Amino acid sequence: MSDVIQLLPDHVANQIAAGEVVQRPASVVKELLENAIDAKATHIKLIVKDSGRTLIQVVDNGIGMSVTDARLCFERHATSKIKTAEDLFNLHTKGFRGEALASIAAIAHVDVTTKRAQDELATHIKIEGSEVLSQESSAAPEGTSLAVKNLFYNVPARRNFLKSNQVELRHIIDEFQRVALVHPDVRFALFHNGTELFQLPAVPLRQRIVGIFGSKTNEKLVPISENTEIVSISGFIVKPEFSKKTRGSQFFFVNGRYIKSSYLHHAIKSAYEGLLPSGSHPGYFIYLNVPSETIDINIHPTKTEVKFEDEHSLYAILRSTAKHSLGQFNIAPVLDFDRNPSLDTNYSQQNSSPSSPKISVDTSFNPFDNSTSNFPKKPSAEGWEQLYEGLEATTPEKTETIETSLFEESQDRPLATTFQLQRKYIVSTIRSGMVLIHQHRAHQRVLYENFLRLFSSDSAPSQSLLFPLVLSYSKKEVVMLQDFRVTLEHLGFAFGVFEGETIEVLGIHSSLSESDVMEVFDTFLSNLSKDLPDHGFSLNDHFAKILAQCAAIKSGDLLDLPSQEGLVNDLFACKEPDRSPFGKPVFTTLTLDEIEKKLDA
Ligand code: ADP
Ligand code: MG
């Protein structure tokens, strides 16, 4: 038999390598920005069209390339950054594999113009699918402009794998911010479809953070700093009172690279112990510098994990440094009973009066007549009403009771059919025994179906706010939210100013309260960075879930009797009362048989 092994042609090998290096437009952004930094640029402009699908261009004023280098840089393993394996252990550049440009050129149309200071003319090269189409001299300023067009034009599978424009743009902005946060001394700009999203002048770190995350950020930051043999730490942590319900600004950089580390995150989290409202996340911008021989830098280009030699010490130092900063700026409590009570309050409830139930209740409520329910009842409620059959005799009397005055009501209500357990569950009797309802999930279900219904109606009930609610976000966040403005308006939101770093809310849907609004936006923003499944994903559904999640009464909220009954009634008028919108069980029943069995045992 003849030999069967062949060497793959370069363009095929490059395309395969590209699969690892370039997963999405944001990967190209990362590689090009890092190359510009490595080229010592002080001014870097990123221009993107259609979330990177049609164009990703980085223009820098760095050292540029010679004619030969401009040709060579698209070859695999072509790098100016290391010469020997030992160099790997003393690396001061972002790139070193010489793989990025070769990979990118294999799966896109690339256009590069580059000029060194000592050269008279610039070199202009066009490449498509690893093939050089043209090379000429041209006039251009010093530095490099590299444009990547029609990404994945020859890899349809990859192209189809891309997420929505919002998600891809969000990834691009994330990469841009990560690089910008490490190099505050470099001036950056980002344009998307002709709109300027960021213009970041060269400034000290604190101003860079503020430039990215909005002017309100300044007051939230506390500096953190420590120097030891193992590590030097600098940066900022966010004061606990500004912590968010959603994971927001959490950044670790090690030797100038953005990394993710749940281990180090835990160190910070534990430094905040007792200072954060439950369910809140700390924010931080932490820069670690460690001797390069103590970390494994030979990491995969798209991976953000890193291996440290002495993780345990790093953890301890980081934790105590963060604690120290929190304490030094008088943020940590001296003693627990001295604690600022506002810190104990659930973030979302901080500005609202304590738990007045938000569900509206019809006082002429009759639990056995679904026509009085808040929401239209589905013709067949899957047989739920029959659970109540055994109680029908009490109906008229009960209805009357609720309609009479408060004082009489309290005396004449021997037949209350619901009560609240631990401010968490509503217990109600049913024909066959009793039902235990998770109040938060039940209300989520009710609101969710209500919101879904609103999407198919013309207009949602909106209530005007007495005073406009002015919310501050970063420019990026306002841009992201802008895409959903129309949807939000359909759901009863009314806006005034909606640009720059400000969103002015003039009206909200009547089942939301003012204090929910921030949580709604925060949740929505943090969901955008997740890869929402393409399959079966519907924006309306997504929105209805977020609104329901934020607006629903919480565990811990005290509900009066009419609210309890209203909720039970509304729940069982739902299409799917037994599951929360997130698939969790809403209630459980205990039948008389089961009770008797337990008692007879
Ligand atoms: P790496 O960054 O790992 O060396 P790349 O494929 O990203 O590999 O780049 C290959 C080489 O091309 C770099 O080593 C550098 O010499 C050159 N290069 C790439 N981008 C630029 C740029 N913007 N300015 C100057 N030189 C560049
Ligand atoms: Mg590179």
XYZ file of C-alpha atoms and ligand atoms in Angstrom:
629
model
C 0.000 0.000 0.000
C 1.245 3.451 -0.837
C 1.962 6.140 1.778
C -1.062 8.103 2.870
C 0.231 10.944 4.985
C 0.420 14.422 3.435
C 1.371 17.787 4.838
C -1.614 20.106 4.874
C -1.246 23.110 2.611
C -0.656 26.333 4.570
C -4.029 27.877 3.857
C -5.776 24.794 5.202
C -3.574 24.670 8.281
C -4.236 28.363 8.857
C -7.938 27.932 8.546
C -7.861 25.145 11.101
C -5.769 27.270 13.452
C -8.205 30.119 12.924
C -10.930 27.959 14.431
C -9.103 28.190 17.725
C -7.905 31.762 17.640
C -10.903 33.478 16.096
C -14.160 32.439 17.634
C -16.063 35.625 17.015
C -15.505 39.222 15.906
C -14.394 40.146 19.416
C -11.440 37.736 19.111
C -10.186 39.716 16.117
C -10.625 42.943 18.067
C -8.521 41.560 20.896
C -5.699 40.421 18.609
C -5.551 43.655 16.610
C -5.661 45.882 19.683
C -2.936 43.859 21.342
C -0.753 44.091 18.243
C -1.176 47.864 18.253
C -0.168 47.990 21.926
C 2.848 45.766 21.221
C 3.766 48.191 18.428
C 3.971 50.919 21.104
C 1.078 52.930 19.748
C -0.125 55.862 21.853
C -3.296 56.405 19.871
C -5.506 53.512 18.831
C -8.773 53.746 16.962
C -11.170 50.829 16.595
C -13.767 51.040 13.849
C -16.477 48.405 13.672
C -19.423 47.849 11.364
C -22.351 45.502 11.921
C -20.934 44.232 15.181
C -17.773 43.200 13.365
C -19.442 41.084 10.709
C -18.537 43.429 7.855
C -15.642 45.437 9.258
C -13.165 45.464 12.115
C -10.428 48.016 11.635
C -7.687 49.089 14.004
C -5.686 52.191 13.198
C -2.582 52.818 15.301
C 0.346 55.222 15.365
C 2.819 52.533 16.365
C 6.175 51.519 14.911
C 4.746 50.109 11.674
C 6.315 47.385 9.534
C 8.850 47.203 6.754
C 7.781 45.946 3.328
C 9.137 42.481 4.086
C 7.593 42.332 7.534
C 4.241 43.435 6.173
C 4.313 40.387 3.906
C 5.737 38.062 6.522
C 3.371 38.930 9.344
C 0.613 36.854 7.736
C 2.723 33.684 7.810
C 2.155 31.225 10.566
C 4.660 31.411 13.456
C 5.850 34.758 12.136
C 6.534 36.941 15.134
C 8.941 39.696 16.058
C 8.320 39.139 19.749
C 10.273 36.037 20.695
C 13.318 34.361 19.217
C 14.050 31.526 21.595
C 12.026 29.451 23.993
C 13.725 31.224 26.908
C 12.143 34.484 25.790
C 8.837 32.976 26.820
C 9.841 33.408 30.435
C 10.603 37.054 30.110
C 7.758 38.284 28.012
C 6.787 41.935 27.818
C 4.424 41.770 24.887
C 0.828 40.640 24.549
C 1.385 38.446 21.538
C 4.182 35.974 20.922
C 2.721 33.064 18.997
C 2.768 34.665 15.588
C -0.526 33.028 14.851
C -3.184 35.699 14.974
C -2.706 37.475 11.669
C -2.171 34.222 9.772
C -5.407 32.893 11.207
C -7.382 36.031 10.549
C -6.138 36.290 6.971
C -7.305 32.729 6.339
C -10.935 33.505 7.068
C -11.470 37.108 6.015
C -10.553 39.840 3.571
C -7.636 41.725 5.072
C -6.367 45.113 4.048
C -3.231 46.435 5.715
C -1.451 49.722 5.292
C 1.676 50.211 7.336
C 4.589 52.634 7.510
C 7.661 52.942 9.688
C 9.142 56.280 10.675
C 12.271 55.690 8.622
C 10.439 54.755 5.424
C 9.237 57.213 2.860
C 6.248 55.258 1.674
C 3.752 52.952 3.275
C 3.082 49.391 2.170
C -0.451 48.411 1.229
C -1.333 44.724 1.012
C -4.643 42.985 0.278
C -5.193 39.372 1.262
C -8.200 37.094 0.857
C -8.282 33.630 2.363
C -4.485 33.588 2.882
C -3.870 34.643 -0.717
C -2.090 37.910 -1.437
C -4.151 39.793 -4.024
C -2.100 42.937 -4.306
C 0.849 44.760 -2.832
C 1.739 48.352 -3.564
C 3.380 51.426 -2.101
C 1.218 54.269 -0.989
C 1.282 57.427 1.054
C 0.084 57.045 4.628
C 0.896 58.318 8.097
C 3.225 56.405 10.396
C 1.741 53.369 12.005
C -0.527 50.586 10.897
C -4.112 50.370 9.758
C -5.412 46.841 9.552
C -8.937 46.204 8.275
C -10.629 42.825 8.554
C -13.654 42.589 6.297
C -16.312 39.943 5.829
C -15.144 37.757 8.669
C -15.851 34.042 8.159
C -16.801 34.701 4.517
C -15.448 31.231 3.655
C -16.565 29.477 6.864
C -20.367 29.588 6.786
C -20.630 27.330 9.823
C -18.780 29.899 11.917
C -20.785 32.744 10.513
C -24.049 31.059 11.364
C -22.780 30.348 14.818
C -22.571 34.052 15.643
C -25.054 35.475 18.110
C -27.283 38.485 17.742
C -25.717 41.836 16.880
C -26.168 43.058 20.449
C -24.356 40.094 21.893
C -21.455 40.318 19.433
C -21.135 44.064 19.965
C -21.167 43.553 23.678
C -18.260 41.106 23.377
C -16.368 43.599 21.238
C -16.912 46.372 23.758
C -15.799 44.025 26.548
C -12.514 43.309 24.781
C -12.018 46.977 24.007
C -12.581 47.922 27.637
C -10.243 45.241 28.936
C -7.401 46.569 26.797
C -8.267 50.194 27.556
C -8.281 49.466 31.297
C -4.709 48.159 31.172
C -3.365 51.083 29.143
C -4.791 54.315 30.471
C -1.754 56.124 29.033
C -2.889 55.212 25.534
C -5.627 57.176 23.827
C -8.452 54.978 22.520
C -11.558 55.516 20.432
C -14.297 53.153 19.369
C -16.757 53.736 16.550
C -19.637 51.457 15.661
C -21.604 51.996 12.445
C -20.339 55.550 12.342
C -21.330 56.365 15.921
C -18.646 57.200 18.456
C -19.130 54.921 21.445
C -15.942 55.808 23.286
C -13.377 58.557 23.130
C -10.831 57.913 25.845
C -7.967 60.378 26.221
C -4.708 59.338 27.885
C -5.300 59.848 31.625
C -4.430 58.276 34.987
C -6.122 54.969 35.738
C -8.891 56.360 37.907
C -10.047 58.714 35.154
C -9.831 55.913 32.622
C -12.212 53.813 34.706
C -14.531 56.794 35.021
C -14.235 57.461 31.279
C -15.438 53.948 30.569
C -18.020 53.401 33.278
C -19.474 56.865 33.613
C -18.864 59.943 35.720
C -20.849 58.569 38.671
C -18.193 55.894 39.082
C -15.662 58.242 40.650
C -17.310 58.453 44.052
C -17.641 54.689 44.185
C -13.963 53.816 43.962
C -11.605 53.073 46.818
C -7.912 52.631 45.994
C -6.194 49.376 46.852
C -2.455 48.905 47.004
C 0.147 46.477 48.347
C 3.706 45.477 47.559
C 5.144 42.114 48.512
C 7.720 39.804 47.024
C 5.110 37.539 45.573
C 2.842 40.175 44.139
C 2.230 43.863 43.880
C -1.367 44.935 43.877
C -2.907 48.165 42.679
C -6.260 49.367 41.443
C -9.631 50.115 42.924
C -12.473 48.371 44.638
C -16.055 49.554 44.630
C -17.567 50.725 47.908
C -19.991 48.138 49.224
C -22.995 50.437 49.099
C -22.611 50.573 45.332
C -22.514 46.833 44.887
C -24.890 45.458 42.331
C -27.400 42.683 42.271
C -25.862 41.633 39.029
C -22.243 40.802 38.419
C -21.006 43.998 36.910
C -17.537 45.438 36.943
C -15.181 42.727 38.093
C -11.751 42.929 36.568
C -8.523 41.169 37.385
C -5.445 41.929 35.336
C -2.259 39.970 35.786
C 0.880 41.464 34.288
C -1.273 43.500 31.967
C -3.554 40.697 30.850
C -7.221 40.414 31.692
C -7.920 37.166 33.509
C -10.840 35.424 35.129
C -10.303 33.690 38.424
C -13.081 32.453 40.630
C -10.473 31.726 43.275
C -9.227 35.310 43.459
C -12.787 36.568 43.144
C -13.559 34.624 46.264
C -10.710 36.350 48.074
C -12.250 39.736 47.327
C -15.725 38.572 48.141
C -14.630 37.348 51.525
C -12.993 40.716 52.240
C -16.420 42.279 51.821
C -17.984 39.810 54.216
C -20.714 41.412 56.259
C -20.650 44.553 54.162
C -22.621 43.426 51.164
C -26.366 43.011 51.103
C -27.157 39.392 50.354
C -27.238 38.586 46.682
C -25.034 41.563 45.826
C -21.684 41.360 44.086
C -18.583 43.425 44.778
C -17.067 45.474 41.973
C -13.323 45.796 41.464
C -10.522 46.759 39.108
C -7.496 44.943 40.424
C -4.076 44.904 38.834
C -1.675 42.210 39.959
C 1.958 42.124 39.019
C 3.813 38.931 39.691
C 7.296 37.815 38.615
C 6.756 36.304 35.178
C 8.426 33.023 36.135
C 5.735 32.419 38.763
C 2.851 32.200 36.327
C 2.195 30.010 33.374
C 2.082 32.513 30.539
C 1.933 29.924 27.847
C -1.803 30.216 27.946
C -4.068 29.718 25.013
C -4.792 33.028 23.247
C -8.511 32.847 23.802
C -8.370 31.574 27.357
C -8.491 33.964 30.254
C -7.398 31.566 32.976
C -3.921 31.687 34.400
C -1.911 29.398 36.677
C -0.103 30.878 39.653
C 2.751 29.233 41.456
C 1.642 30.239 44.941
C -2.094 30.643 44.757
C -2.680 30.370 48.486
C -0.415 33.234 49.456
C -1.838 35.327 46.669
C -5.316 34.692 48.007
C -4.370 35.691 51.525
C -2.532 38.843 50.467
C -5.315 39.933 48.182
C -7.961 39.377 50.805
C -6.176 41.275 53.521
C -5.259 44.116 51.165
C -8.876 44.519 50.102
C -10.007 44.359 53.740
C -7.483 46.966 54.655
C -8.716 49.323 51.950
C -12.318 48.893 52.979
C -11.367 49.548 56.593
C -9.035 52.429 55.934
C -11.705 54.311 54.128
C -14.009 53.734 57.028
C -16.231 51.449 55.176
C -15.863 48.316 57.222
C -17.905 48.289 60.430
C -15.918 48.532 63.640
C -18.334 46.311 65.457
C -21.293 44.534 64.088
C -23.862 46.435 66.144
C -22.440 49.690 64.897
C -23.376 48.693 61.475
C -24.959 51.131 59.095
C -28.480 49.774 58.828
C -28.783 50.778 55.208
C -26.208 48.128 54.416
C -28.453 45.447 55.778
C -31.255 46.331 53.498
C -31.769 44.487 50.360
C -30.370 46.672 47.611
C -33.521 46.739 45.592
C -35.520 47.810 48.608
C -33.200 50.470 49.871
C -35.121 53.381 48.503
C -38.572 52.005 48.948
C -40.787 51.889 51.980
C -40.639 48.493 53.625
C -42.546 45.829 51.815
C -45.937 47.170 51.065
C -47.250 44.470 48.807
C -47.248 45.562 45.253
C -50.012 43.456 43.894
C -53.302 45.176 43.399
C -56.277 43.631 45.113
C -59.902 43.779 44.311
C -61.811 44.169 47.579
C -64.871 42.545 46.146
C -62.657 39.582 45.589
C -64.270 36.198 45.482
C -61.753 33.396 45.360
C -64.202 31.103 43.683
C -65.285 33.392 40.936
C -62.442 33.845 38.572
C -64.164 36.622 36.682
C -63.040 39.096 39.344
C -59.419 38.185 38.946
C -56.834 40.765 37.961
C -56.084 38.921 34.828
C -58.447 37.371 32.346
C -58.954 33.781 33.114
C -58.167 31.161 30.602
C -61.360 29.312 29.610
C -60.156 26.048 31.071
C -57.726 26.514 33.918
C -56.676 22.905 33.755
C -59.172 21.831 36.353
C -57.790 23.930 39.142
C -61.113 25.215 40.306
C -62.163 21.736 41.251
C -59.633 21.782 44.017
C -61.861 24.339 45.654
C -65.121 22.553 45.139
C -65.489 21.398 48.690
C -65.383 24.966 49.967
C -68.062 26.403 47.806
C -70.602 26.668 50.607
C -68.572 29.325 52.363
C -68.312 31.581 49.367
C -71.148 34.082 49.810
C -70.385 34.690 53.436
C -66.738 35.288 52.766
C -67.298 37.731 49.991
C -69.497 39.792 52.195
C -66.972 39.823 54.983
C -64.320 41.351 52.819
C -66.626 44.099 51.712
C -67.518 45.204 55.238
C -65.463 47.661 57.238
C -62.115 46.937 58.737
C -63.250 46.405 62.326
C -66.053 44.102 61.546
C -63.827 42.306 59.169
C -61.348 41.312 61.800
C -64.073 39.924 64.046
C -66.051 38.245 61.373
C -63.387 36.397 59.576
C -63.319 32.940 61.012
C -63.082 31.545 57.538
C -59.852 32.963 56.277
C -58.703 30.470 53.686
C -55.129 31.706 53.425
C -52.308 32.683 55.725
C -48.663 33.496 55.315
C -45.950 31.212 56.583
C -42.523 32.724 57.352
C -43.326 35.582 54.974
C -42.404 33.193 52.258
C -45.275 30.836 51.614
C -48.995 31.280 51.367
C -50.940 28.421 52.840
C -54.408 27.886 51.483
C -57.006 25.208 51.939
C -58.235 23.156 49.061
C -60.873 20.483 48.872
C -58.466 17.614 49.236
C -56.302 19.235 51.890
C -53.968 22.174 51.674
C -51.672 23.896 49.243
C -48.390 25.653 50.045
C -47.535 28.385 47.578
C -44.107 29.983 47.136
C -45.151 33.643 47.075
C -42.243 34.987 45.053
C -42.478 32.366 42.343
C -46.245 32.583 42.241
C -46.124 36.295 41.673
C -43.416 35.836 39.049
C -45.714 33.481 37.181
C -48.657 35.867 37.381
C -46.626 38.868 36.214
C -44.856 36.887 33.521
C -48.089 35.818 31.866
C -49.402 39.320 32.254
C -46.361 40.835 30.550
C -46.448 38.285 27.774
C -50.055 39.220 27.158
C -49.066 42.871 26.984
C -46.719 42.192 24.099
C -49.650 41.137 21.989
C -51.791 44.110 22.992
C -51.542 47.632 21.627
C -50.571 49.566 24.681
C -49.497 48.803 28.195
C -50.846 50.611 31.240
C -48.238 53.194 32.166
C -48.092 55.342 35.228
C -46.326 58.668 35.057
C -43.782 59.258 37.758
C -44.254 62.369 39.843
C -40.566 63.141 39.463
C -38.590 61.760 36.554
C -36.155 59.072 37.596
C -32.696 59.990 36.341
C -30.421 56.993 36.005
C -26.721 57.076 35.290
C -25.042 54.434 33.206
C -21.892 54.207 31.190
C -22.165 55.270 27.569
C -21.906 51.673 26.528
C -24.803 50.651 28.722
C -26.988 53.447 27.437
C -26.194 52.341 23.899
C -27.068 48.745 24.730
C -30.341 49.783 26.355
C -31.170 52.037 23.430
C -31.706 48.944 21.328
C -34.533 47.936 23.602
C -36.128 51.291 24.034
C -39.062 50.551 21.758
C -39.733 47.260 23.488
C -39.604 48.962 26.858
C -41.987 51.648 25.672
C -44.369 49.005 24.493
C -44.332 47.687 28.030
C -45.353 50.986 29.535
C -42.004 52.697 30.010
C -41.821 56.358 29.035
C -38.463 58.048 28.583
C -37.135 61.573 28.398
C -33.403 61.941 27.869
C -31.865 58.722 26.573
C -28.289 59.427 25.577
C -24.743 59.922 26.792
C -24.631 58.587 30.336
C -28.202 59.384 31.264
C -31.556 57.722 31.014
C -34.519 59.684 32.248
C -37.520 57.544 33.101
C -40.810 59.442 33.029
C -43.251 56.565 33.349
C -43.282 52.875 34.166
C -45.614 49.948 33.887
C -48.163 49.947 36.655
C -47.065 46.647 38.140
C -43.522 47.902 38.606
C -42.461 50.185 41.384
C -39.882 52.897 41.030
C -37.333 50.928 42.983
C -37.624 48.007 40.553
C -36.526 50.031 37.581
C -32.818 49.950 38.292
C -32.912 46.243 38.955
C -34.722 45.689 35.671
C -32.084 47.580 33.706
C -29.187 46.003 35.577
C -30.557 42.521 35.071
C -31.157 43.207 31.451
C -27.648 44.526 30.896
C -26.020 41.625 32.639
C -28.098 39.162 30.648
C -26.882 40.691 27.420
C -23.350 39.518 28.012
C -24.464 35.946 28.408
C -24.835 33.881 25.319
C -28.548 33.630 25.082
C -29.536 30.527 23.209
C -30.361 31.264 19.590
C -32.675 28.368 19.499
C -36.151 29.193 20.743
C -34.988 32.456 22.183
C -37.565 35.148 22.015
C -36.847 38.640 23.103
C -40.365 39.170 24.400
C -40.151 36.102 26.528
C -36.779 37.171 27.824
C -38.129 40.587 28.687
C -41.240 39.286 30.357
C -39.078 37.056 32.541
C -36.785 39.859 33.626
C -39.630 42.188 34.443
C -41.476 39.471 36.322
C -38.356 38.548 38.247
C -37.700 42.121 39.354
C -41.243 43.245 40.021
C -42.444 40.152 41.858
C -43.015 40.365 45.600
C -40.053 38.829 47.342
C -39.664 36.241 50.022
C -39.729 38.241 53.220
C -42.476 40.594 52.059
C -45.413 40.705 54.415
C -48.726 40.261 52.613
C -52.087 41.207 54.031
C -54.988 38.862 53.644
C -56.515 40.390 50.521
C -53.108 40.371 48.849
C -52.621 36.734 49.718
C -56.005 35.817 48.362
C -55.561 37.940 45.272
C -52.293 36.233 44.534
C -53.681 32.737 45.004
C -56.571 33.575 42.762
C -54.402 35.130 40.069
C -51.996 32.236 40.196
C -54.608 29.650 39.479
C -55.954 31.755 36.645
C -52.577 31.356 34.959
C -51.956 29.033 32.073
C -49.196 27.214 33.875
C -49.580 27.898 37.576
C -47.352 25.054 38.694
C -44.019 26.387 37.383
C -42.281 29.745 37.738
C -41.160 31.352 34.473
C -37.741 29.900 35.289
C -39.085 26.399 35.651
C -39.107 26.159 39.430
C -42.081 24.562 41.225
C -44.543 27.142 42.534
C -46.582 25.155 45.001
C -46.993 21.818 46.641
C -50.075 20.190 48.062
C -50.651 18.130 51.144
C -53.740 15.980 50.911
C -55.918 14.925 53.799
C -54.921 11.351 53.069
C -51.278 12.241 53.470
C -51.950 14.148 56.651
C -53.905 11.258 58.087
C -51.232 8.803 57.141
C -48.636 10.867 58.952
C -50.780 11.192 62.044
C -51.712 7.535 62.153
C -48.133 6.400 61.909
P 2.212 37.945 17.483
O 1.506 39.175 17.965
O 1.945 36.756 18.364
O 3.675 38.169 17.223
P 0.591 38.295 15.129
O 0.153 37.344 14.091
O -0.457 38.963 15.920
O 1.604 37.522 16.080
O 1.524 39.393 14.461
C 2.666 38.988 13.737
C 3.693 40.077 13.712
O 3.257 41.164 12.899
C 4.004 40.706 15.050
O 4.983 39.963 15.763
C 4.503 42.095 14.670
O 5.874 42.059 14.376
C 3.744 42.387 13.388
N 2.597 43.273 13.635
C 1.302 42.889 13.772
N 0.491 43.957 13.975
C 1.281 45.041 13.989
C 1.051 46.447 14.184
N -0.179 46.935 14.397
N 2.134 47.276 14.096
C 3.362 46.784 13.880
N 3.635 45.483 13.713
C 2.632 44.610 13.752
Mg -0.514 39.451 17.993
